[in-house]
Structures are given as C-alpha cells and as structure tokens.
Coordinates of C-alpha atoms and ligand atoms in Angstrom, one line a residue:
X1 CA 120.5 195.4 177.2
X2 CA 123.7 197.3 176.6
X3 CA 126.1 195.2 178.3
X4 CA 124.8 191.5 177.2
X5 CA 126.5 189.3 174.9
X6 CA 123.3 187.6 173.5
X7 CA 122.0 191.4 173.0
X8 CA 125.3 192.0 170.8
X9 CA 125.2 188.8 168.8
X10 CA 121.2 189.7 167.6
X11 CA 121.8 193.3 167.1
X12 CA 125.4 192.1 164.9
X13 CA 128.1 193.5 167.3
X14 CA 129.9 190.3 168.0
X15 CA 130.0 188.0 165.1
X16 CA 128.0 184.6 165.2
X17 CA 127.3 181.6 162.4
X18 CA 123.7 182.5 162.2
X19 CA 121.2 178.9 161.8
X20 CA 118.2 180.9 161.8
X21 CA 116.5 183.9 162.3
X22 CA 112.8 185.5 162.1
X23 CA 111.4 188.7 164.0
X24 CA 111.5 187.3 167.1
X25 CA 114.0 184.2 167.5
X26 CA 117.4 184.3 166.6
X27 CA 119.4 181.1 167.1
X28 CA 123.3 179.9 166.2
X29 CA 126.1 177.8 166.7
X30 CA 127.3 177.6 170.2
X31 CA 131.1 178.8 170.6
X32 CA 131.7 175.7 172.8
X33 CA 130.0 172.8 171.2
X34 CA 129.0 169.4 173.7
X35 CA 127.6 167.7 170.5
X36 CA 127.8 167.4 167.3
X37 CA 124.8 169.9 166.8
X38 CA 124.3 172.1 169.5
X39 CA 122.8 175.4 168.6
X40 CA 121.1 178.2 171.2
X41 CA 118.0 179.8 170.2
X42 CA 117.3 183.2 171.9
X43 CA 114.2 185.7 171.8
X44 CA 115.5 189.2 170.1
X45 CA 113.7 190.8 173.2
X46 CA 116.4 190.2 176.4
X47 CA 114.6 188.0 179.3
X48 CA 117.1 187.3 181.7
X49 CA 116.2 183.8 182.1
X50 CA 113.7 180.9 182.5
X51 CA 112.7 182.7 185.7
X52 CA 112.1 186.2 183.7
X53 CA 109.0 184.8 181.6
X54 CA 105.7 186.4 182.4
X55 CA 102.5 187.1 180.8
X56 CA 104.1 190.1 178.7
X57 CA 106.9 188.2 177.2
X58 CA 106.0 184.5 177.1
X59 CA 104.9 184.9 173.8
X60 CA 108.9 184.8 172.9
X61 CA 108.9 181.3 174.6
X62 CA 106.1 180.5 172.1
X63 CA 107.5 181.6 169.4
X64 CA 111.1 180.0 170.4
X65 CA 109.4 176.4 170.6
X66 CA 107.8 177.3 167.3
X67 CA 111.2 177.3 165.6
X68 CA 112.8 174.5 167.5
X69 CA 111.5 171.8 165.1
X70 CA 112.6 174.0 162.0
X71 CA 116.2 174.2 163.3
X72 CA 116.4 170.3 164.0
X73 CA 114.8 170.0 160.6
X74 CA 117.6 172.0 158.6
X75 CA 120.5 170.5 161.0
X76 CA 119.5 166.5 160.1
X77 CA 118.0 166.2 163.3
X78 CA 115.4 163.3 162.7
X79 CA 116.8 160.9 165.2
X80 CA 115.5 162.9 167.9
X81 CA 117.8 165.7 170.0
X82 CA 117.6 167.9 173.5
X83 CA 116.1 170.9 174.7
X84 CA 117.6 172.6 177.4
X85 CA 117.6 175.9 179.6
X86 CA 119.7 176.4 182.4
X87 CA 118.7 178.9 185.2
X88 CA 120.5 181.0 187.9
X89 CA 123.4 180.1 189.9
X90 CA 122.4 176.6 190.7
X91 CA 121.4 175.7 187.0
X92 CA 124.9 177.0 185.7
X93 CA 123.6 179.5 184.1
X94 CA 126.4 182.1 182.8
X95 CA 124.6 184.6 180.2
X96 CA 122.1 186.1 181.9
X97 CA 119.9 186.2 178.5
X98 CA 117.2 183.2 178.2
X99 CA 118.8 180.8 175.6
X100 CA 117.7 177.3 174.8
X101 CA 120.4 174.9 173.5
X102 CA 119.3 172.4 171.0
X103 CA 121.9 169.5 171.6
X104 CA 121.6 166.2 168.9
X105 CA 123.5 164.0 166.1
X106 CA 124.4 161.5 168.5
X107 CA 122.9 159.4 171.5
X108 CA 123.0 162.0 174.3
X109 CA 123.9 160.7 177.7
X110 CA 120.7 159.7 180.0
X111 CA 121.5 161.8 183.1
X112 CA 120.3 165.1 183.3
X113 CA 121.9 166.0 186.5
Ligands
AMP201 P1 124.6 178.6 179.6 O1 125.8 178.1 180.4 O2 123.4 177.8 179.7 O3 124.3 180.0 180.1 O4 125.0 178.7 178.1 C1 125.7 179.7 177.5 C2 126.3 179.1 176.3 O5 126.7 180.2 175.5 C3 127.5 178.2 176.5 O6 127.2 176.9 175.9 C4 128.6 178.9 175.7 O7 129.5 178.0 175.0 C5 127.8 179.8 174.7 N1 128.5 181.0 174.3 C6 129.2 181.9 175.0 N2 129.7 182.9 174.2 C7 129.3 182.6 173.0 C8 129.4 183.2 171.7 N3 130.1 184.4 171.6 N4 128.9 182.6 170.6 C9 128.2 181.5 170.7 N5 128.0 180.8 171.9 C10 128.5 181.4 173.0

C-alpha cells in the first residue's frame, strides 16, 4: 500500500536498522524502544492487522512465528521475551500494517492490560 509506513520501510523508502529479513518477513528496531530489545516483525505482503488474517494470507502469520525464535536467538534472548500485536482503536493500534513486537532483555512487567 502506497501510503503505509511499514510498506516504505520493506520496500527501502524510509530508512530502518534491519534485524532480519527473508521473502516473506521483514523485522527491525522499533523507533521508540519500551525495552531493551524490542523489535517488530512484519509480513512483506500489507495485512492491516490481527483482524485482516484469512485463509489467503495466514500463511505470513506462519511464516512470521517461524522467524520469531531466530530473532530472539541473534538478539541474546534466552531468558525468555514477549510477543505482542495490538489491534484497532481499542488495542492502540497506530500503523495500520500487522506488526508483532518482540519485547525482552529484562523482566517485563506482569500486566498486560
Ligand atoms: P503499534 O502501536 O502496535 O501500532 O506499534 C507501532 C510501533 O511502530 C510503535 O512501537 C512505534 O514506535 C513504531 N514505529 C513507528 N514508526 C517507526 C519507524 N519509522 N521505524 C521503526 N519503528 C517505528
């Protein structure tokens, strides 16, 4: 999609500290770090959210959870870390592109909401 940041970023239009990439997940630093680790990991095909997977595209989500222990892996993360997606308006979600943060290298607080 034209007009999404997350689009830019994979296609190389707005610079990002790439953690890694394959033909279907791209994932990197988060701009706004809440810990010391905290990358997103994105599909390269734009699904506007948790709430956009279907049967056509939930092969990205797949694919996205394969990589996930890779990326803790290479960032240290053996301790254990977070998984998160937030969705719509009441999950504060605000890029409309499905991203999953990976949050870790410390004890992460126990509420989730
Ligand atoms: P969410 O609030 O779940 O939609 O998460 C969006 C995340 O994207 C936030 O944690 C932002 O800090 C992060 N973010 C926004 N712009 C950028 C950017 N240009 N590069 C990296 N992360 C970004």
């Amino acid at each position: 999609m034209s007009d999404c940041l997350f689009c830019k970023i994979i296609a190389g239009e707005i610079p990002s500290t790439k953690v890694y990439e394959n033909d279907a997940v791209y994932a990197f630093r988060d701009i706004a770090p809440m810990a010391p680790v905290h990358v997103l990991v994105v599909p390269k095909e734009h699904i506007p959210s948790a709430d956009g997977v279907n049967e056509q595209n939930s092969t990205y989500v797949a694919r996205i959870f394969e990589a996930i222990p890779k990326i803790a892996a290479s960032e240290g993360l053996s301790n254990g870390y977070r998984v998160i997606t937030n969705c719509g308006e009441d999950g504060c979600q605000s890029v409309k592109h499905l991203h999953f943060h990976i949050l870790g290298g410390k004890k992460l607080p126990e509420t989730m909401a």
